[in-house]
Amino acid sequence: MSQALLAGLARTDRPQSAMRRFLALDAVVTGANGIAYLAASGPLGELLGVDAGLLLELGPFLTAFAAGVAWLASRPQPPALAVKVVVDANVLWAVLSIVALVAWLEPTTAGLVWTPVQAATVAGFAGLQWAALRATAR
């Protein structure tokens, strides 16, 4: 990803600020997802065709992960290793989402749309965070 594109997406030409913004956006989206899974696992499970128990288990995990990512985003210079862990976790989540869709989930039409969209969103966060991390190393 070019430095100019990265700067445009983050609305800053400072890679450290870009990384913090991408981490913060990830935290907000992931946290909202986790809270939604906690608060409405039954209705969301029906809508998506996913077991409500699975969503109820994912809710605390996503909320805790979001809190950790938010903490990283609040640091003036997030540690590179911690950002790499977030990137790796996001890539793993995206891949496992697609594997689950193909291997064992039996989603509704909404679930067939939601699962790849959220996987692509998480993969997008990973790509942006990785690009910003690489830019900070220069």
Short mmCIF file of N, CA and C in Angstrom, two decimals:
data_model
loop_
_atom_site.label_atom_id
_atom_site.label_comp_id
_atom_site.label_asym_id
_atom_site.label_seq_id
_atom_site.Cartn_x
_atom_site.Cartn_y
_atom_site.Cartn_z
N MET A 1 0.85 -1.16 0.00
CA MET A 1 0.00 0.00 0.00
C MET A 1 0.90 1.23 0.00
N SER A 2 0.62 2.17 -0.86
CA SER A 2 1.48 3.33 -0.96
C SER A 2 1.30 4.25 0.24
N GLN A 3 2.34 5.00 0.52
CA GLN A 3 2.31 5.95 1.64
C GLN A 3 1.21 6.98 1.43
N ALA A 4 1.02 7.42 0.18
CA ALA A 4 -0.02 8.42 -0.10
C ALA A 4 -1.42 7.86 0.16
N LEU A 5 -1.66 6.62 -0.25
CA LEU A 5 -2.96 6.00 -0.02
C LEU A 5 -3.20 5.81 1.48
N LEU A 6 -2.18 5.35 2.17
CA LEU A 6 -2.27 5.16 3.61
C LEU A 6 -2.58 6.49 4.30
N ALA A 7 -1.88 7.52 3.89
CA ALA A 7 -2.10 8.85 4.48
C ALA A 7 -3.51 9.34 4.20
N GLY A 8 -4.00 9.09 2.98
CA GLY A 8 -5.35 9.52 2.64
C GLY A 8 -6.41 8.78 3.45
N LEU A 9 -6.23 7.48 3.62
CA LEU A 9 -7.19 6.69 4.39
C LEU A 9 -7.22 7.10 5.85
N ALA A 10 -6.05 7.40 6.40
CA ALA A 10 -5.96 7.77 7.81
C ALA A 10 -6.13 9.27 8.04
N ARG A 11 -6.15 10.03 6.97
CA ARG A 11 -6.25 11.48 7.04
C ARG A 11 -5.08 12.09 7.83
N THR A 12 -3.92 11.49 7.69
CA THR A 12 -2.70 12.00 8.31
C THR A 12 -1.52 11.49 7.51
N ASP A 13 -0.44 12.23 7.54
CA ASP A 13 0.77 11.76 6.86
C ASP A 13 1.77 11.18 7.86
N ARG A 14 1.33 10.99 9.09
CA ARG A 14 2.18 10.40 10.12
C ARG A 14 1.77 8.94 10.32
N PRO A 15 2.63 7.99 9.99
CA PRO A 15 2.28 6.57 10.09
C PRO A 15 1.84 6.15 11.49
N GLN A 16 2.44 6.72 12.52
CA GLN A 16 2.07 6.37 13.90
C GLN A 16 0.61 6.75 14.17
N SER A 17 0.21 7.92 13.69
CA SER A 17 -1.18 8.35 13.86
C SER A 17 -2.12 7.47 13.04
N ALA A 18 -1.68 7.10 11.84
CA ALA A 18 -2.50 6.22 10.99
C ALA A 18 -2.73 4.89 11.69
N MET A 19 -1.67 4.32 12.24
CA MET A 19 -1.80 3.04 12.92
C MET A 19 -2.76 3.15 14.09
N ARG A 20 -2.64 4.19 14.86
CA ARG A 20 -3.52 4.37 16.02
C ARG A 20 -4.97 4.54 15.58
N ARG A 21 -5.19 5.23 14.50
CA ARG A 21 -6.56 5.41 14.00
C ARG A 21 -7.14 4.09 13.50
N PHE A 22 -6.34 3.30 12.79
CA PHE A 22 -6.82 2.01 12.30
C PHE A 22 -7.09 1.06 13.46
N LEU A 23 -6.26 1.11 14.48
CA LEU A 23 -6.51 0.29 15.67
C LEU A 23 -7.79 0.74 16.37
N ALA A 24 -7.98 2.04 16.48
CA ALA A 24 -9.18 2.56 17.15
C ALA A 24 -10.45 2.18 16.39
N LEU A 25 -10.41 2.28 15.08
CA LEU A 25 -11.58 1.89 14.29
C LEU A 25 -11.87 0.41 14.45
N ASP A 26 -10.84 -0.41 14.45
CA ASP A 26 -10.97 -1.84 14.68
C ASP A 26 -11.62 -2.08 16.04
N ALA A 27 -11.16 -1.38 17.06
CA ALA A 27 -11.70 -1.55 18.41
C ALA A 27 -13.18 -1.20 18.48
N VAL A 28 -13.56 -0.11 17.83
CA VAL A 28 -14.96 0.31 17.85
C VAL A 28 -15.86 -0.72 17.16
N VAL A 29 -15.46 -1.14 15.97
CA VAL A 29 -16.27 -2.09 15.21
C VAL A 29 -16.33 -3.44 15.93
N THR A 30 -15.19 -3.93 16.39
CA THR A 30 -15.15 -5.22 17.07
C THR A 30 -15.92 -5.16 18.38
N GLY A 31 -15.77 -4.07 19.12
CA GLY A 31 -16.49 -3.91 20.38
C GLY A 31 -18.00 -3.87 20.16
N ALA A 32 -18.43 -3.15 19.14
CA ALA A 32 -19.87 -3.09 18.84
C ALA A 32 -20.39 -4.48 18.47
N ASN A 33 -19.61 -5.21 17.72
CA ASN A 33 -20.00 -6.57 17.34
C ASN A 33 -20.11 -7.45 18.59
N GLY A 34 -19.11 -7.38 19.45
CA GLY A 34 -19.12 -8.18 20.67
C GLY A 34 -20.30 -7.85 21.57
N ILE A 35 -20.57 -6.58 21.74
CA ILE A 35 -21.70 -6.16 22.58
C ILE A 35 -23.02 -6.61 21.96
N ALA A 36 -23.14 -6.50 20.64
CA ALA A 36 -24.36 -6.96 19.97
C ALA A 36 -24.55 -8.46 20.17
N TYR A 37 -23.48 -9.23 20.06
CA TYR A 37 -23.58 -10.67 20.26
C TYR A 37 -23.98 -10.99 21.70
N LEU A 38 -23.48 -10.23 22.66
CA LEU A 38 -23.85 -10.43 24.06
C LEU A 38 -25.31 -10.05 24.32
N ALA A 39 -25.71 -8.91 23.81
CA ALA A 39 -27.02 -8.36 24.12
C ALA A 39 -28.16 -9.00 23.33
N ALA A 40 -27.85 -9.49 22.14
CA ALA A 40 -28.93 -9.98 21.27
C ALA A 40 -28.55 -11.28 20.56
N SER A 41 -27.92 -12.19 21.31
CA SER A 41 -27.47 -13.43 20.67
C SER A 41 -28.64 -14.22 20.09
N GLY A 42 -29.77 -14.24 20.76
CA GLY A 42 -30.93 -14.98 20.27
C GLY A 42 -31.45 -14.45 18.94
N PRO A 43 -31.86 -13.18 18.91
CA PRO A 43 -32.37 -12.64 17.65
C PRO A 43 -31.33 -12.63 16.53
N LEU A 44 -30.08 -12.32 16.87
CA LEU A 44 -29.03 -12.32 15.83
C LEU A 44 -28.77 -13.74 15.33
N GLY A 45 -28.81 -14.70 16.26
CA GLY A 45 -28.64 -16.09 15.86
C GLY A 45 -29.71 -16.53 14.87
N GLU A 46 -30.95 -16.16 15.16
CA GLU A 46 -32.05 -16.48 14.23
C GLU A 46 -31.87 -15.78 12.90
N LEU A 47 -31.51 -14.51 12.93
CA LEU A 47 -31.34 -13.74 11.70
C LEU A 47 -30.23 -14.32 10.84
N LEU A 48 -29.12 -14.69 11.47
CA LEU A 48 -27.95 -15.15 10.71
C LEU A 48 -27.94 -16.66 10.48
N GLY A 49 -28.77 -17.38 11.21
CA GLY A 49 -28.76 -18.83 11.10
C GLY A 49 -27.56 -19.44 11.80
N VAL A 50 -27.14 -18.80 12.88
CA VAL A 50 -25.98 -19.24 13.66
C VAL A 50 -26.49 -19.53 15.07
N ASP A 51 -25.94 -20.57 15.70
CA ASP A 51 -26.34 -20.93 17.05
C ASP A 51 -26.15 -19.73 17.99
N ALA A 52 -27.20 -19.40 18.73
CA ALA A 52 -27.13 -18.27 19.66
C ALA A 52 -26.06 -18.50 20.72
N GLY A 53 -25.84 -19.75 21.11
CA GLY A 53 -24.81 -20.07 22.09
C GLY A 53 -23.42 -19.70 21.60
N LEU A 54 -23.18 -19.93 20.31
CA LEU A 54 -21.88 -19.55 19.73
C LEU A 54 -21.70 -18.03 19.79
N LEU A 55 -22.75 -17.30 19.43
CA LEU A 55 -22.66 -15.84 19.48
C LEU A 55 -22.46 -15.36 20.91
N LEU A 56 -23.13 -16.02 21.85
CA LEU A 56 -22.99 -15.64 23.25
C LEU A 56 -21.58 -15.91 23.76
N GLU A 57 -20.91 -16.93 23.24
CA GLU A 57 -19.52 -17.20 23.61
C GLU A 57 -18.56 -16.23 22.92
N LEU A 58 -18.87 -15.86 21.69
CA LEU A 58 -18.00 -14.93 20.96
C LEU A 58 -18.08 -13.51 21.51
N GLY A 59 -19.23 -13.14 22.06
CA GLY A 59 -19.42 -11.78 22.56
C GLY A 59 -18.37 -11.32 23.55
N PRO A 60 -18.13 -12.06 24.64
CA PRO A 60 -17.11 -11.62 25.60
C PRO A 60 -15.70 -11.61 25.01
N PHE A 61 -15.42 -12.60 24.15
CA PHE A 61 -14.10 -12.63 23.51
C PHE A 61 -13.89 -11.39 22.67
N LEU A 62 -14.86 -11.07 21.81
CA LEU A 62 -14.72 -9.89 20.94
C LEU A 62 -14.65 -8.60 21.76
N THR A 63 -15.43 -8.53 22.83
CA THR A 63 -15.42 -7.33 23.66
C THR A 63 -14.07 -7.16 24.35
N ALA A 64 -13.52 -8.24 24.86
CA ALA A 64 -12.20 -8.17 25.50
C ALA A 64 -11.11 -7.84 24.48
N PHE A 65 -11.19 -8.47 23.30
CA PHE A 65 -10.21 -8.18 22.25
C PHE A 65 -10.29 -6.70 21.87
N ALA A 66 -11.50 -6.19 21.73
CA ALA A 66 -11.69 -4.77 21.38
C ALA A 66 -11.09 -3.86 22.45
N ALA A 67 -11.26 -4.23 23.70
CA ALA A 67 -10.70 -3.42 24.78
C ALA A 67 -9.17 -3.39 24.69
N GLY A 68 -8.57 -4.52 24.39
CA GLY A 68 -7.11 -4.56 24.23
C GLY A 68 -6.64 -3.74 23.05
N VAL A 69 -7.37 -3.82 21.95
CA VAL A 69 -7.01 -3.05 20.76
C VAL A 69 -7.20 -1.55 21.04
N ALA A 70 -8.25 -1.21 21.77
CA ALA A 70 -8.48 0.20 22.13
C ALA A 70 -7.34 0.71 23.01
N TRP A 71 -6.88 -0.13 23.94
CA TRP A 71 -5.77 0.27 24.79
C TRP A 71 -4.53 0.54 23.93
N LEU A 72 -4.26 -0.36 22.96
CA LEU A 72 -3.12 -0.14 22.05
C LEU A 72 -3.27 1.18 21.29
N ALA A 73 -4.48 1.44 20.82
CA ALA A 73 -4.74 2.66 20.05
C ALA A 73 -4.51 3.91 20.90
N SER A 74 -4.67 3.77 22.20
CA SER A 74 -4.50 4.94 23.09
C SER A 74 -3.04 5.23 23.41
N ARG A 75 -2.16 4.33 23.08
CA ARG A 75 -0.73 4.53 23.34
C ARG A 75 -0.14 5.49 22.31
N PRO A 76 0.73 6.39 22.72
CA PRO A 76 1.36 7.30 21.75
C PRO A 76 2.15 6.54 20.68
N GLN A 77 2.79 5.44 21.09
CA GLN A 77 3.52 4.59 20.14
C GLN A 77 3.21 3.14 20.49
N PRO A 78 2.16 2.58 19.87
CA PRO A 78 1.82 1.19 20.18
C PRO A 78 3.00 0.26 19.87
N PRO A 79 3.28 -0.68 20.78
CA PRO A 79 4.40 -1.60 20.55
C PRO A 79 4.19 -2.42 19.28
N ALA A 80 5.22 -2.50 18.48
CA ALA A 80 5.12 -3.21 17.19
C ALA A 80 4.69 -4.65 17.37
N LEU A 81 5.23 -5.33 18.36
CA LEU A 81 4.88 -6.74 18.57
C LEU A 81 3.39 -6.88 18.87
N ALA A 82 2.85 -6.01 19.70
CA ALA A 82 1.43 -6.07 20.03
C ALA A 82 0.56 -5.80 18.80
N VAL A 83 0.99 -4.87 17.97
CA VAL A 83 0.24 -4.59 16.73
C VAL A 83 0.30 -5.80 15.81
N LYS A 84 1.45 -6.45 15.74
CA LYS A 84 1.56 -7.66 14.92
C LYS A 84 0.62 -8.74 15.42
N VAL A 85 0.47 -8.86 16.73
CA VAL A 85 -0.46 -9.85 17.29
C VAL A 85 -1.89 -9.52 16.86
N VAL A 86 -2.25 -8.24 16.89
CA VAL A 86 -3.59 -7.84 16.45
C VAL A 86 -3.78 -8.16 14.96
N VAL A 87 -2.79 -7.85 14.16
CA VAL A 87 -2.86 -8.15 12.72
C VAL A 87 -3.04 -9.65 12.51
N ASP A 88 -2.22 -10.44 13.18
CA ASP A 88 -2.32 -11.90 13.04
C ASP A 88 -3.68 -12.42 13.50
N ALA A 89 -4.17 -11.90 14.61
CA ALA A 89 -5.49 -12.31 15.11
C ALA A 89 -6.58 -11.95 14.11
N ASN A 90 -6.48 -10.77 13.50
CA ASN A 90 -7.47 -10.36 12.51
C ASN A 90 -7.43 -11.26 11.28
N VAL A 91 -6.24 -11.60 10.82
CA VAL A 91 -6.12 -12.50 9.66
C VAL A 91 -6.72 -13.86 10.01
N LEU A 92 -6.38 -14.36 11.18
CA LEU A 92 -6.90 -15.66 11.61
C LEU A 92 -8.42 -15.63 11.70
N TRP A 93 -8.98 -14.57 12.25
CA TRP A 93 -10.43 -14.43 12.35
C TRP A 93 -11.08 -14.45 10.97
N ALA A 94 -10.50 -13.71 10.05
CA ALA A 94 -11.07 -13.64 8.69
C ALA A 94 -11.05 -15.02 8.02
N VAL A 95 -9.94 -15.71 8.15
CA VAL A 95 -9.82 -17.04 7.53
C VAL A 95 -10.78 -18.03 8.19
N LEU A 96 -10.81 -18.04 9.52
CA LEU A 96 -11.70 -18.97 10.23
C LEU A 96 -13.17 -18.69 9.96
N SER A 97 -13.50 -17.44 9.74
CA SER A 97 -14.89 -17.10 9.41
C SER A 97 -15.32 -17.77 8.11
N ILE A 98 -14.46 -17.72 7.11
CA ILE A 98 -14.78 -18.34 5.82
C ILE A 98 -14.77 -19.86 5.94
N VAL A 99 -13.81 -20.40 6.68
CA VAL A 99 -13.76 -21.85 6.89
C VAL A 99 -15.04 -22.30 7.60
N ALA A 100 -15.47 -21.59 8.62
CA ALA A 100 -16.69 -21.94 9.34
C ALA A 100 -17.90 -21.90 8.41
N LEU A 101 -17.93 -20.90 7.57
CA LEU A 101 -19.05 -20.75 6.63
C LEU A 101 -19.13 -21.97 5.71
N VAL A 102 -18.00 -22.42 5.24
CA VAL A 102 -17.95 -23.54 4.30
C VAL A 102 -18.08 -24.88 5.02
N ALA A 103 -17.44 -25.01 6.19
CA ALA A 103 -17.31 -26.31 6.83
C ALA A 103 -18.48 -26.71 7.74
N TRP A 104 -18.98 -25.78 8.55
CA TRP A 104 -19.99 -26.25 9.49
C TRP A 104 -21.18 -25.33 9.73
N LEU A 105 -21.12 -24.09 9.37
CA LEU A 105 -22.29 -23.24 9.56
C LEU A 105 -23.35 -23.52 8.49
N GLU A 106 -24.59 -23.35 8.87
CA GLU A 106 -25.70 -23.45 7.93
C GLU A 106 -26.51 -22.16 8.03
N PRO A 107 -25.94 -21.08 7.52
CA PRO A 107 -26.54 -19.76 7.73
C PRO A 107 -27.77 -19.50 6.85
N THR A 108 -28.51 -18.51 7.28
CA THR A 108 -29.59 -17.97 6.46
C THR A 108 -28.96 -17.12 5.36
N THR A 109 -29.78 -16.55 4.52
CA THR A 109 -29.26 -15.66 3.49
C THR A 109 -28.52 -14.48 4.12
N ALA A 110 -29.07 -13.96 5.21
CA ALA A 110 -28.40 -12.85 5.90
C ALA A 110 -27.03 -13.30 6.42
N GLY A 111 -26.96 -14.52 6.95
CA GLY A 111 -25.69 -15.05 7.43
C GLY A 111 -24.69 -15.28 6.31
N LEU A 112 -25.21 -15.68 5.14
CA LEU A 112 -24.34 -15.88 3.97
C LEU A 112 -23.74 -14.56 3.51
N VAL A 113 -24.44 -13.48 3.75
CA VAL A 113 -23.92 -12.16 3.39
C VAL A 113 -23.03 -11.63 4.51
N TRP A 114 -23.52 -11.74 5.74
CA TRP A 114 -22.82 -11.17 6.89
C TRP A 114 -21.43 -11.76 7.09
N THR A 115 -21.31 -13.07 7.02
CA THR A 115 -20.04 -13.72 7.35
C THR A 115 -18.90 -13.26 6.44
N PRO A 116 -19.06 -13.30 5.11
CA PRO A 116 -17.95 -12.80 4.28
C PRO A 116 -17.71 -11.30 4.40
N VAL A 117 -18.78 -10.53 4.63
CA VAL A 117 -18.60 -9.08 4.79
C VAL A 117 -17.79 -8.78 6.04
N GLN A 118 -18.13 -9.43 7.15
CA GLN A 118 -17.35 -9.16 8.37
C GLN A 118 -15.94 -9.72 8.24
N ALA A 119 -15.77 -10.84 7.55
CA ALA A 119 -14.42 -11.38 7.33
C ALA A 119 -13.59 -10.40 6.49
N ALA A 120 -14.19 -9.85 5.47
CA ALA A 120 -13.48 -8.89 4.62
C ALA A 120 -13.15 -7.61 5.39
N THR A 121 -14.06 -7.18 6.25
CA THR A 121 -13.81 -5.99 7.07
C THR A 121 -12.63 -6.22 8.00
N VAL A 122 -12.61 -7.36 8.66
CA VAL A 122 -11.52 -7.68 9.58
C VAL A 122 -10.20 -7.83 8.82
N ALA A 123 -10.25 -8.46 7.66
CA ALA A 123 -9.05 -8.59 6.83
C ALA A 123 -8.57 -7.20 6.38
N GLY A 124 -9.51 -6.32 6.09
CA GLY A 124 -9.16 -4.95 5.72
C GLY A 124 -8.46 -4.22 6.86
N PHE A 125 -8.96 -4.40 8.09
CA PHE A 125 -8.28 -3.81 9.24
C PHE A 125 -6.85 -4.35 9.34
N ALA A 126 -6.70 -5.66 9.16
CA ALA A 126 -5.37 -6.26 9.23
C ALA A 126 -4.44 -5.65 8.18
N GLY A 127 -4.93 -5.48 6.97
CA GLY A 127 -4.11 -4.90 5.91
C GLY A 127 -3.71 -3.46 6.20
N LEU A 128 -4.65 -2.68 6.67
CA LEU A 128 -4.35 -1.28 7.00
C LEU A 128 -3.38 -1.18 8.17
N GLN A 129 -3.60 -2.00 9.19
CA GLN A 129 -2.71 -1.97 10.35
C GLN A 129 -1.30 -2.43 9.97
N TRP A 130 -1.21 -3.46 9.13
CA TRP A 130 0.10 -3.95 8.71
C TRP A 130 0.83 -2.88 7.89
N ALA A 131 0.10 -2.24 6.98
CA ALA A 131 0.72 -1.20 6.16
C ALA A 131 1.21 -0.04 7.03
N ALA A 132 0.41 0.35 8.00
CA ALA A 132 0.81 1.43 8.90
C ALA A 132 2.01 1.02 9.76
N LEU A 133 2.01 -0.23 10.20
CA LEU A 133 3.14 -0.73 10.99
C LEU A 133 4.43 -0.71 10.16
N ARG A 134 4.34 -1.14 8.93
CA ARG A 134 5.51 -1.13 8.05
C ARG A 134 5.98 0.31 7.79
N ALA A 135 5.02 1.22 7.65
CA ALA A 135 5.39 2.62 7.41
C ALA A 135 6.08 3.23 8.63
N THR A 136 5.70 2.80 9.83
CA THR A 136 6.35 3.35 11.03
C THR A 136 7.77 2.83 11.17
N ALA A 137 8.06 1.68 10.57
CA ALA A 137 9.40 1.11 10.67
C ALA A 137 10.38 1.83 9.76
N ARG A 138 9.89 2.60 8.81
CA ARG A 138 10.78 3.31 7.88
C ARG A 138 11.38 4.54 8.52
#
